[in-house]
């Protein structure tokens, strides 16, 4: 079963860290953050990351659940996440910036690291509903 290590973008922003720092998750691990902001979840085969987070009691942002807005956006910093479909992200955002939508995203590797709540990034703001 794939494991997703996650970090809340608001923590990254508050700490002045960069989403693409190589040691981002090590720094987060040293901060003693609560489970809502940092930790790991198991995601069953074929299960969406957002659903897995909710099943484990987390309240991650979302709106449409159909890949048509950026509310549930996350940055994949390690591993692979495949999306069923999405109509809102550019190829550059997906390929170069690692943006994925957790409502339609499933892990495609055994271990994945994501920064969720990435809707606050400037370039995604105009697609949040």
mmCIF file of C-alpha atoms in Angstrom:
data_model
loop_
_atom_site.group_PDB
_atom_site.id
_atom_site.type_symbol
_atom_site.label_atom_id
_atom_site.label_comp_id
_atom_site.label_asym_id
_atom_site.label_seq_id
_atom_site.Cartn_x
_atom_site.Cartn_y
_atom_site.Cartn_z
ATOM 1 C CA UNK A 1 0.000 0.000 0.000
ATOM 2 C CA UNK A 2 1.489 3.358 -1.010
ATOM 3 C CA UNK A 3 2.483 5.816 1.711
ATOM 4 C CA UNK A 4 2.019 9.557 1.290
ATOM 5 C CA UNK A 5 4.113 11.829 3.502
ATOM 6 C CA UNK A 6 2.365 15.189 3.630
ATOM 7 C CA UNK A 7 3.061 18.734 4.773
ATOM 8 C CA UNK A 8 0.647 21.675 4.946
ATOM 9 C CA UNK A 9 1.626 24.553 2.646
ATOM 10 C CA UNK A 10 0.623 27.050 5.343
ATOM 11 C CA UNK A 11 3.469 25.698 7.519
ATOM 12 C CA UNK A 12 5.917 26.046 4.630
ATOM 13 C CA UNK A 13 4.776 29.640 4.110
ATOM 14 C CA UNK A 14 4.789 30.529 7.838
ATOM 15 C CA UNK A 15 8.326 29.154 8.237
ATOM 16 C CA UNK A 16 9.588 30.929 5.115
ATOM 17 C CA UNK A 17 10.613 27.617 3.550
ATOM 18 C CA UNK A 18 10.616 26.826 -0.167
ATOM 19 C CA UNK A 19 8.299 24.072 -1.431
ATOM 20 C CA UNK A 20 11.156 22.737 -3.560
ATOM 21 C CA UNK A 21 13.829 22.604 -0.786
ATOM 22 C CA UNK A 22 15.585 19.225 -0.793
ATOM 23 C CA UNK A 23 15.400 19.002 3.013
ATOM 24 C CA UNK A 24 11.840 20.335 3.371
ATOM 25 C CA UNK A 25 10.409 17.170 4.948
ATOM 26 C CA UNK A 26 13.412 16.742 7.257
ATOM 27 C CA UNK A 27 12.876 20.303 8.524
ATOM 28 C CA UNK A 28 9.164 19.617 9.004
ATOM 29 C CA UNK A 29 9.956 16.429 10.933
ATOM 30 C CA UNK A 30 12.169 18.412 13.315
ATOM 31 C CA UNK A 31 9.439 20.989 14.043
ATOM 32 C CA UNK A 32 7.143 18.766 16.113
ATOM 33 C CA UNK A 33 4.130 19.722 13.990
ATOM 34 C CA UNK A 34 0.677 18.332 14.729
ATOM 35 C CA UNK A 35 -0.712 15.485 12.622
ATOM 36 C CA UNK A 36 -2.983 17.782 10.599
ATOM 37 C CA UNK A 37 0.059 19.685 9.293
ATOM 38 C CA UNK A 38 2.623 16.913 8.853
ATOM 39 C CA UNK A 39 2.667 13.130 8.811
ATOM 40 C CA UNK A 40 1.995 10.059 6.704
ATOM 41 C CA UNK A 41 -1.120 8.392 5.379
ATOM 42 C CA UNK A 42 -1.584 5.040 3.679
ATOM 43 C CA UNK A 43 -3.490 5.182 0.407
ATOM 44 C CA UNK A 44 -5.133 2.015 -0.903
ATOM 45 C CA UNK A 45 -4.641 1.020 -4.534
ATOM 46 C CA UNK A 46 -6.969 3.156 -6.650
ATOM 47 C CA UNK A 47 -7.926 5.419 -3.736
ATOM 48 C CA UNK A 48 -7.670 9.182 -4.153
ATOM 49 C CA UNK A 49 -5.249 10.942 -1.815
ATOM 50 C CA UNK A 50 -7.977 13.325 -0.612
ATOM 51 C CA UNK A 51 -10.280 10.397 0.256
ATOM 52 C CA UNK A 52 -7.487 8.654 2.163
ATOM 53 C CA UNK A 53 -6.772 11.822 4.158
ATOM 54 C CA UNK A 54 -10.465 12.235 4.987
ATOM 55 C CA UNK A 55 -10.807 8.571 5.969
ATOM 56 C CA UNK A 56 -8.026 9.155 8.483
ATOM 57 C CA UNK A 57 -9.828 12.160 9.950
ATOM 58 C CA UNK A 58 -8.117 15.063 8.181
ATOM 59 C CA UNK A 59 -9.944 18.096 6.852
ATOM 60 C CA UNK A 60 -7.986 18.964 3.705
ATOM 61 C CA UNK A 61 -9.262 21.676 1.351
ATOM 62 C CA UNK A 62 -11.374 20.740 -1.674
ATOM 63 C CA UNK A 63 -14.374 22.021 -3.552
ATOM 64 C CA UNK A 64 -15.480 20.295 -6.751
ATOM 65 C CA UNK A 65 -13.970 16.778 -6.377
ATOM 66 C CA UNK A 66 -13.859 16.610 -10.182
ATOM 67 C CA UNK A 67 -10.491 18.091 -11.154
ATOM 68 C CA UNK A 68 -12.045 21.401 -12.218
ATOM 69 C CA UNK A 69 -10.641 23.776 -9.584
ATOM 70 C CA UNK A 70 -7.388 24.198 -7.665
ATOM 71 C CA UNK A 71 -8.782 23.991 -4.110
ATOM 72 C CA UNK A 72 -7.229 20.575 -3.423
ATOM 73 C CA UNK A 73 -3.931 21.244 -5.224
ATOM 74 C CA UNK A 74 -0.733 19.729 -3.855
ATOM 75 C CA UNK A 75 2.897 19.896 -4.934
ATOM 76 C CA UNK A 76 4.529 16.492 -5.400
ATOM 77 C CA UNK A 77 8.136 16.801 -4.227
ATOM 78 C CA UNK A 78 9.021 13.099 -4.420
ATOM 79 C CA UNK A 79 7.402 10.072 -6.058
ATOM 80 C CA UNK A 80 4.669 9.920 -8.661
ATOM 81 C CA UNK A 81 0.987 10.839 -8.503
ATOM 82 C CA UNK A 82 -1.309 10.139 -11.448
ATOM 83 C CA UNK A 83 -4.543 12.033 -12.020
ATOM 84 C CA UNK A 84 -7.659 10.504 -13.585
ATOM 85 C CA UNK A 85 -8.534 13.739 -15.317
ATOM 86 C CA UNK A 86 -8.254 17.409 -14.687
ATOM 87 C CA UNK A 87 -9.244 20.479 -16.665
ATOM 88 C CA UNK A 88 -7.572 23.268 -14.753
ATOM 89 C CA UNK A 89 -3.786 22.822 -14.600
ATOM 90 C CA UNK A 90 -1.389 23.676 -17.422
ATOM 91 C CA UNK A 91 1.157 21.155 -18.694
ATOM 92 C CA UNK A 92 3.895 23.335 -17.175
ATOM 93 C CA UNK A 93 2.258 23.239 -13.738
ATOM 94 C CA UNK A 94 1.929 19.461 -13.872
ATOM 95 C CA UNK A 95 5.279 18.621 -15.498
ATOM 96 C CA UNK A 96 7.603 21.371 -14.205
ATOM 97 C CA UNK A 97 6.056 22.419 -10.895
ATOM 98 C CA UNK A 98 4.705 19.036 -9.765
ATOM 99 C CA UNK A 99 1.156 20.252 -9.145
ATOM 100 C CA UNK A 100 -1.446 17.511 -8.689
ATOM 101 C CA UNK A 101 -5.078 17.567 -7.583
ATOM 102 C CA UNK A 102 -5.611 15.333 -4.543
ATOM 103 C CA UNK A 103 -9.314 14.806 -5.372
ATOM 104 C CA UNK A 104 -8.414 12.892 -8.563
ATOM 105 C CA UNK A 105 -4.827 11.920 -7.706
ATOM 106 C CA UNK A 106 -3.610 8.453 -6.753
ATOM 107 C CA UNK A 107 -0.048 7.464 -5.817
ATOM 108 C CA UNK A 108 1.785 5.763 -8.687
ATOM 109 C CA UNK A 109 4.854 4.955 -6.577
ATOM 110 C CA UNK A 110 5.212 3.260 -3.174
ATOM 111 C CA UNK A 111 6.321 6.467 -1.464
ATOM 112 C CA UNK A 112 5.137 9.954 -2.272
ATOM 113 C CA UNK A 113 5.829 13.304 -0.634
ATOM 114 C CA UNK A 114 3.353 16.135 -1.133
ATOM 115 C CA UNK A 115 2.789 19.652 0.109
ATOM 116 C CA UNK A 116 -1.002 19.876 0.313
ATOM 117 C CA UNK A 117 -3.077 23.058 0.616
ATOM 118 C CA UNK A 118 -1.003 24.527 -2.240
ATOM 119 C CA UNK A 119 -4.014 26.556 -3.420
ATOM 120 C CA UNK A 120 -2.349 29.517 -1.674
ATOM 121 C CA UNK A 121 0.455 29.651 -4.263
ATOM 122 C CA UNK A 122 0.162 32.823 -6.355
ATOM 123 C CA UNK A 123 -0.141 31.037 -9.699
ATOM 124 C CA UNK A 124 -3.083 28.882 -8.478
ATOM 125 C CA UNK A 125 -5.079 31.629 -6.757
ATOM 126 C CA UNK A 126 -7.209 32.489 -9.787
ATOM 127 C CA UNK A 127 -8.487 28.892 -9.994
ATOM 128 C CA UNK A 128 -9.661 28.496 -6.414
ATOM 129 C CA UNK A 129 -13.439 28.554 -5.895
#
